[in-house]
Amino acid sequence: AKVEKMTLIDKIKKSVEDATGFPFLYHAAGEINELIARAAELPCAFAFLLDSGTVEDTNGIYHERVTFAVVFSDKTQFDFNALENEEIIDRMKAKAFRWLHALRTSDDLRLIATNSTQRLYDTTTDVLTGYAVNVTLEEIEGYGVCNF
């Protein structure tokens, strides 16, 4: 039986869901709003479509490397209270850090850098509050002459 190869996004999705228990959504910015509204699965984690990256060449073995943000978010009230929002952000920050910690022992992904974080007071259809972490990740499994 042929083993199905996981895509980079499959690996990211699995790492986030396994570490946090949150569903992971991946789509263009406009569609994320729709997915969240339809799925009604909150809290959740999401990332926007990757559009660029780099390739790391280790002795002729090529590894894809990408920089992107994962947002950990939950619903907040429309007329939100700043202190209540901070409680949501703190919960989401704990999930983000749990994911970062889990990446340390991942067999699929190597955390190259944590570049920045952002607090979100979002105004999607479902008003979201969250914590985003911008990371640079690299696939551990590479492509070499045997793969071509």
JSON list of C-alpha atoms in Angstrom, two decimals:
[
{"chain": "A", "resi": 1, "resn": "ALA", "atom": "CA", "xyz": [0.00, 0.00, 0.00]},
{"chain": "A", "resi": 2, "resn": "LYS", "atom": "CA", "xyz": [1.29, 3.42, -0.97]},
{"chain": "A", "resi": 3, "resn": "VAL", "atom": "CA", "xyz": [1.79, 5.81, 1.94]},
{"chain": "A", "resi": 4, "resn": "GLU", "atom": "CA", "xyz": [0.13, 9.16, 1.21]},
{"chain": "A", "resi": 5, "resn": "LYS", "atom": "CA", "xyz": [2.64, 12.00, 1.54]},
{"chain": "A", "resi": 6, "resn": "MET", "atom": "CA", "xyz": [1.54, 14.87, 3.73]},
{"chain": "A", "resi": 7, "resn": "THR", "atom": "CA", "xyz": [1.75, 18.36, 2.25]},
{"chain": "A", "resi": 8, "resn": "LEU", "atom": "CA", "xyz": [3.41, 21.18, 4.15]},
{"chain": "A", "resi": 9, "resn": "ILE", "atom": "CA", "xyz": [-0.03, 22.55, 5.05]},
{"chain": "A", "resi": 10, "resn": "ASP", "atom": "CA", "xyz": [-1.17, 19.09, 6.24]},
{"chain": "A", "resi": 11, "resn": "LYS", "atom": "CA", "xyz": [1.83, 19.06, 8.57]},
{"chain": "A", "resi": 12, "resn": "ILE", "atom": "CA", "xyz": [1.09, 22.55, 9.90]},
{"chain": "A", "resi": 13, "resn": "LYS", "atom": "CA", "xyz": [-2.61, 21.69, 10.38]},
{"chain": "A", "resi": 14, "resn": "LYS", "atom": "CA", "xyz": [-1.76, 18.47, 12.21]},
{"chain": "A", "resi": 15, "resn": "SER", "atom": "CA", "xyz": [0.80, 20.21, 14.44]},
{"chain": "A", "resi": 16, "resn": "VAL", "atom": "CA", "xyz": [-1.64, 22.97, 15.45]},
{"chain": "A", "resi": 17, "resn": "GLU", "atom": "CA", "xyz": [-4.61, 20.63, 16.01]},
{"chain": "A", "resi": 18, "resn": "ASP", "atom": "CA", "xyz": [-2.58, 18.05, 17.95]},
{"chain": "A", "resi": 19, "resn": "ALA", "atom": "CA", "xyz": [-0.99, 20.69, 20.22]},
{"chain": "A", "resi": 20, "resn": "THR", "atom": "CA", "xyz": [-4.08, 22.81, 20.89]},
{"chain": "A", "resi": 21, "resn": "GLY", "atom": "CA", "xyz": [-7.20, 20.78, 20.13]},
{"chain": "A", "resi": 22, "resn": "PHE", "atom": "CA", "xyz": [-8.39, 23.73, 18.01]},
{"chain": "A", "resi": 23, "resn": "PRO", "atom": "CA", "xyz": [-9.62, 23.19, 14.44]},
{"chain": "A", "resi": 24, "resn": "PHE", "atom": "CA", "xyz": [-7.18, 24.72, 11.93]},
{"chain": "A", "resi": 25, "resn": "LEU", "atom": "CA", "xyz": [-8.57, 26.66, 8.96]},
{"chain": "A", "resi": 26, "resn": "TYR", "atom": "CA", "xyz": [-6.48, 27.60, 5.94]},
{"chain": "A", "resi": 27, "resn": "HIS", "atom": "CA", "xyz": [-7.72, 29.84, 3.14]},
{"chain": "A", "resi": 28, "resn": "ALA", "atom": "CA", "xyz": [-7.54, 33.29, 1.57]},
{"chain": "A", "resi": 29, "resn": "ALA", "atom": "CA", "xyz": [-8.39, 36.18, 3.89]},
{"chain": "A", "resi": 30, "resn": "GLY", "atom": "CA", "xyz": [-11.94, 36.69, 2.64]},
{"chain": "A", "resi": 31, "resn": "GLU", "atom": "CA", "xyz": [-12.79, 33.00, 2.74]},
{"chain": "A", "resi": 32, "resn": "ILE", "atom": "CA", "xyz": [-11.47, 32.56, 6.30]},
{"chain": "A", "resi": 33, "resn": "ASN", "atom": "CA", "xyz": [-14.25, 34.90, 7.43]},
{"chain": "A", "resi": 34, "resn": "GLU", "atom": "CA", "xyz": [-16.82, 32.69, 5.66]},
{"chain": "A", "resi": 35, "resn": "LEU", "atom": "CA", "xyz": [-15.31, 29.45, 7.00]},
{"chain": "A", "resi": 36, "resn": "ILE", "atom": "CA", "xyz": [-15.40, 30.73, 10.57]},
{"chain": "A", "resi": 37, "resn": "ALA", "atom": "CA", "xyz": [-18.97, 31.96, 10.19]},
{"chain": "A", "resi": 38, "resn": "ARG", "atom": "CA", "xyz": [-20.10, 28.63, 8.66]},
{"chain": "A", "resi": 39, "resn": "ALA", "atom": "CA", "xyz": [-18.09, 26.28, 10.83]},
{"chain": "A", "resi": 40, "resn": "ALA", "atom": "CA", "xyz": [-19.11, 27.97, 14.07]},
{"chain": "A", "resi": 41, "resn": "GLU", "atom": "CA", "xyz": [-16.10, 26.15, 15.51]},
{"chain": "A", "resi": 42, "resn": "LEU", "atom": "CA", "xyz": [-14.67, 28.59, 17.96]},
{"chain": "A", "resi": 43, "resn": "PRO", "atom": "CA", "xyz": [-12.15, 28.86, 19.36]},
{"chain": "A", "resi": 44, "resn": "CYS", "atom": "CA", "xyz": [-10.06, 28.04, 16.29]},
{"chain": "A", "resi": 45, "resn": "ALA", "atom": "CA", "xyz": [-6.67, 28.61, 14.70]},
{"chain": "A", "resi": 46, "resn": "PHE", "atom": "CA", "xyz": [-6.23, 29.86, 11.16]},
{"chain": "A", "resi": 47, "resn": "ALA", "atom": "CA", "xyz": [-3.64, 30.90, 8.61]},
{"chain": "A", "resi": 48, "resn": "PHE", "atom": "CA", "xyz": [-3.91, 32.66, 5.27]},
{"chain": "A", "resi": 49, "resn": "LEU", "atom": "CA", "xyz": [-2.69, 31.13, 2.02]},
{"chain": "A", "resi": 50, "resn": "LEU", "atom": "CA", "xyz": [1.09, 30.92, 1.74]},
{"chain": "A", "resi": 51, "resn": "ASP", "atom": "CA", "xyz": [2.34, 32.83, -1.27]},
{"chain": "A", "resi": 52, "resn": "SER", "atom": "CA", "xyz": [6.12, 32.69, -0.90]},
{"chain": "A", "resi": 53, "resn": "GLY", "atom": "CA", "xyz": [8.95, 30.96, 0.87]},
{"chain": "A", "resi": 54, "resn": "THR", "atom": "CA", "xyz": [12.54, 29.88, 0.39]},
{"chain": "A", "resi": 55, "resn": "VAL", "atom": "CA", "xyz": [14.44, 26.67, -0.15]},
{"chain": "A", "resi": 56, "resn": "GLU", "atom": "CA", "xyz": [17.13, 25.49, 2.21]},
{"chain": "A", "resi": 57, "resn": "ASP", "atom": "CA", "xyz": [19.81, 23.37, 0.49]},
{"chain": "A", "resi": 58, "resn": "THR", "atom": "CA", "xyz": [21.54, 20.98, 2.90]},
{"chain": "A", "resi": 59, "resn": "ASN", "atom": "CA", "xyz": [24.13, 18.98, 0.93]},
{"chain": "A", "resi": 60, "resn": "GLY", "atom": "CA", "xyz": [21.81, 18.61, -2.07]},
{"chain": "A", "resi": 61, "resn": "ILE", "atom": "CA", "xyz": [18.70, 17.87, 0.01]},
{"chain": "A", "resi": 62, "resn": "TYR", "atom": "CA", "xyz": [16.12, 20.63, -0.44]},
{"chain": "A", "resi": 63, "resn": "HIS", "atom": "CA", "xyz": [13.75, 21.70, 2.34]},
{"chain": "A", "resi": 64, "resn": "GLU", "atom": "CA", "xyz": [10.90, 24.18, 1.89]},
{"chain": "A", "resi": 65, "resn": "ARG", "atom": "CA", "xyz": [10.98, 27.05, 4.38]},
{"chain": "A", "resi": 66, "resn": "VAL", "atom": "CA", "xyz": [8.01, 29.39, 4.89]},
{"chain": "A", "resi": 67, "resn": "THR", "atom": "CA", "xyz": [7.22, 32.43, 7.03]},
{"chain": "A", "resi": 68, "resn": "PHE", "atom": "CA", "xyz": [3.59, 33.02, 7.98]},
{"chain": "A", "resi": 69, "resn": "ALA", "atom": "CA", "xyz": [1.29, 33.78, 10.90]},
{"chain": "A", "resi": 70, "resn": "VAL", "atom": "CA", "xyz": [-1.05, 31.45, 12.75]},
{"chain": "A", "resi": 71, "resn": "VAL", "atom": "CA", "xyz": [-3.91, 33.20, 14.53]},
{"chain": "A", "resi": 72, "resn": "PHE", "atom": "CA", "xyz": [-5.46, 31.62, 17.62]},
{"chain": "A", "resi": 73, "resn": "SER", "atom": "CA", "xyz": [-8.85, 33.22, 18.13]},
{"chain": "A", "resi": 74, "resn": "ASP", "atom": "CA", "xyz": [-12.15, 33.08, 19.97]},
{"chain": "A", "resi": 75, "resn": "LYS", "atom": "CA", "xyz": [-15.44, 34.94, 19.76]},
{"chain": "A", "resi": 76, "resn": "THR", "atom": "CA", "xyz": [-15.84, 38.17, 21.67]},
{"chain": "A", "resi": 77, "resn": "GLN", "atom": "CA", "xyz": [-18.82, 40.43, 22.26]},
{"chain": "A", "resi": 78, "resn": "PHE", "atom": "CA", "xyz": [-19.52, 43.08, 19.65]},
{"chain": "A", "resi": 79, "resn": "ASP", "atom": "CA", "xyz": [-19.23, 45.87, 22.24]},
{"chain": "A", "resi": 80, "resn": "PHE", "atom": "CA", "xyz": [-16.24, 44.27, 23.86]},
{"chain": "A", "resi": 81, "resn": "ASN", "atom": "CA", "xyz": [-14.82, 45.17, 27.22]},
{"chain": "A", "resi": 82, "resn": "ALA", "atom": "CA", "xyz": [-11.04, 45.67, 27.07]},
{"chain": "A", "resi": 83, "resn": "LEU", "atom": "CA", "xyz": [-10.38, 43.63, 30.23]},
{"chain": "A", "resi": 84, "resn": "GLU", "atom": "CA", "xyz": [-12.52, 40.73, 29.01]},
{"chain": "A", "resi": 85, "resn": "ASN", "atom": "CA", "xyz": [-10.63, 40.87, 25.72]},
{"chain": "A", "resi": 86, "resn": "GLU", "atom": "CA", "xyz": [-7.32, 40.58, 27.54]},
{"chain": "A", "resi": 87, "resn": "GLU", "atom": "CA", "xyz": [-8.58, 37.37, 29.20]},
{"chain": "A", "resi": 88, "resn": "ILE", "atom": "CA", "xyz": [-9.38, 35.92, 25.76]},
{"chain": "A", "resi": 89, "resn": "ILE", "atom": "CA", "xyz": [-5.99, 37.04, 24.42]},
{"chain": "A", "resi": 90, "resn": "ASP", "atom": "CA", "xyz": [-4.25, 35.43, 27.38]},
{"chain": "A", "resi": 91, "resn": "ARG", "atom": "CA", "xyz": [-6.03, 32.10, 26.73]},
{"chain": "A", "resi": 92, "resn": "MET", "atom": "CA", "xyz": [-5.15, 32.27, 23.02]},
{"chain": "A", "resi": 93, "resn": "LYS", "atom": "CA", "xyz": [-1.54, 33.21, 23.81]},
{"chain": "A", "resi": 94, "resn": "ALA", "atom": "CA", "xyz": [-1.26, 30.08, 26.00]},
{"chain": "A", "resi": 95, "resn": "LYS", "atom": "CA", "xyz": [-2.46, 27.96, 23.03]},
{"chain": "A", "resi": 96, "resn": "ALA", "atom": "CA", "xyz": [0.04, 29.65, 20.69]},
{"chain": "A", "resi": 97, "resn": "PHE", "atom": "CA", "xyz": [2.87, 28.96, 23.14]},
{"chain": "A", "resi": 98, "resn": "ARG", "atom": "CA", "xyz": [1.73, 25.34, 23.56]},
{"chain": "A", "resi": 99, "resn": "TRP", "atom": "CA", "xyz": [1.97, 24.96, 19.75]},
{"chain": "A", "resi": 100, "resn": "LEU", "atom": "CA", "xyz": [5.44, 26.55, 19.67]},
{"chain": "A", "resi": 101, "resn": "HIS", "atom": "CA", "xyz": [6.56, 24.19, 22.44]},
{"chain": "A", "resi": 102, "resn": "ALA", "atom": "CA", "xyz": [5.16, 21.16, 20.57]},
{"chain": "A", "resi": 103, "resn": "LEU", "atom": "CA", "xyz": [7.13, 22.14, 17.46]},
{"chain": "A", "resi": 104, "resn": "ARG", "atom": "CA", "xyz": [10.34, 21.51, 19.42]},
{"chain": "A", "resi": 105, "resn": "THR", "atom": "CA", "xyz": [9.68, 17.75, 19.22]},
{"chain": "A", "resi": 106, "resn": "SER", "atom": "CA", "xyz": [7.94, 17.61, 15.82]},
{"chain": "A", "resi": 107, "resn": "ASP", "atom": "CA", "xyz": [9.05, 14.95, 13.35]},
{"chain": "A", "resi": 108, "resn": "ASP", "atom": "CA", "xyz": [7.64, 16.99, 10.44]},
{"chain": "A", "resi": 109, "resn": "LEU", "atom": "CA", "xyz": [8.49, 20.65, 11.04]},
{"chain": "A", "resi": 110, "resn": "ARG", "atom": "CA", "xyz": [11.48, 22.56, 12.36]},
{"chain": "A", "resi": 111, "resn": "LEU", "atom": "CA", "xyz": [10.83, 25.93, 14.02]},
{"chain": "A", "resi": 112, "resn": "ILE", "atom": "CA", "xyz": [13.50, 28.21, 12.56]},
{"chain": "A", "resi": 113, "resn": "ALA", "atom": "CA", "xyz": [12.35, 31.48, 14.15]},
{"chain": "A", "resi": 114, "resn": "THR", "atom": "CA", "xyz": [9.53, 33.16, 16.00]},
{"chain": "A", "resi": 115, "resn": "ASN", "atom": "CA", "xyz": [9.48, 36.51, 14.22]},
{"chain": "A", "resi": 116, "resn": "SER", "atom": "CA", "xyz": [6.72, 38.50, 15.88]},
{"chain": "A", "resi": 117, "resn": "THR", "atom": "CA", "xyz": [3.38, 38.36, 17.65]},
{"chain": "A", "resi": 118, "resn": "GLN", "atom": "CA", "xyz": [0.23, 40.41, 17.31]},
{"chain": "A", "resi": 119, "resn": "ARG", "atom": "CA", "xyz": [-2.86, 40.94, 19.44]},
{"chain": "A", "resi": 120, "resn": "LEU", "atom": "CA", "xyz": [-6.02, 40.92, 17.35]},
{"chain": "A", "resi": 121, "resn": "TYR", "atom": "CA", "xyz": [-9.23, 42.74, 18.00]},
{"chain": "A", "resi": 122, "resn": "ASP", "atom": "CA", "xyz": [-10.82, 41.55, 14.80]},
{"chain": "A", "resi": 123, "resn": "THR", "atom": "CA", "xyz": [-14.06, 42.52, 13.19]},
{"chain": "A", "resi": 124, "resn": "THR", "atom": "CA", "xyz": [-14.96, 39.49, 11.11]},
{"chain": "A", "resi": 125, "resn": "THR", "atom": "CA", "xyz": [-18.60, 38.42, 10.83]},
{"chain": "A", "resi": 126, "resn": "ASP", "atom": "CA", "xyz": [-18.08, 36.66, 14.14]},
{"chain": "A", "resi": 127, "resn": "VAL", "atom": "CA", "xyz": [-16.19, 39.29, 16.08]},
{"chain": "A", "resi": 128, "resn": "LEU", "atom": "CA", "xyz": [-12.92, 37.61, 17.03]},
{"chain": "A", "resi": 129, "resn": "THR", "atom": "CA", "xyz": [-10.23, 38.38, 19.53]},
{"chain": "A", "resi": 130, "resn": "GLY", "atom": "CA", "xyz": [-6.96, 36.55, 19.32]},
{"chain": "A", "resi": 131, "resn": "TYR", "atom": "CA", "xyz": [-3.23, 36.21, 19.39]},
{"chain": "A", "resi": 132, "resn": "ALA", "atom": "CA", "xyz": [-1.13, 35.67, 16.30]},
{"chain": "A", "resi": 133, "resn": "VAL", "atom": "CA", "xyz": [2.38, 34.33, 16.11]},
{"chain": "A", "resi": 134, "resn": "ASN", "atom": "CA", "xyz": [4.50, 34.83, 12.99]},
{"chain": "A", "resi": 135, "resn": "VAL", "atom": "CA", "xyz": [6.95, 31.98, 12.54]},
{"chain": "A", "resi": 136, "resn": "THR", "atom": "CA", "xyz": [9.46, 30.62, 10.06]},
{"chain": "A", "resi": 137, "resn": "LEU", "atom": "CA", "xyz": [9.12, 26.85, 9.66]},
{"chain": "A", "resi": 138, "resn": "GLU", "atom": "CA", "xyz": [11.02, 24.33, 7.58]},
{"chain": "A", "resi": 139, "resn": "GLU", "atom": "CA", "xyz": [10.00, 20.83, 6.53]},
{"chain": "A", "resi": 140, "resn": "ILE", "atom": "CA", "xyz": [12.29, 18.27, 8.14]},
{"chain": "A", "resi": 141, "resn": "GLU", "atom": "CA", "xyz": [11.88, 15.77, 5.31]},
{"chain": "A", "resi": 142, "resn": "GLY", "atom": "CA", "xyz": [13.71, 17.04, 2.26]},
{"chain": "A", "resi": 143, "resn": "TYR", "atom": "CA", "xyz": [13.86, 16.25, -1.45]},
{"chain": "A", "resi": 144, "resn": "GLY", "atom": "CA", "xyz": [17.04, 14.86, -2.90]},
{"chain": "A", "resi": 145, "resn": "VAL", "atom": "CA", "xyz": [18.23, 13.08, -6.05]},
{"chain": "A", "resi": 146, "resn": "CYS", "atom": "CA", "xyz": [16.30, 9.94, -5.02]},
{"chain": "A", "resi": 147, "resn": "ASN", "atom": "CA", "xyz": [13.01, 11.86, -5.16]},
{"chain": "A", "resi": 148, "resn": "PHE", "atom": "CA", "xyz": [13.43, 13.06, -8.74]}
]
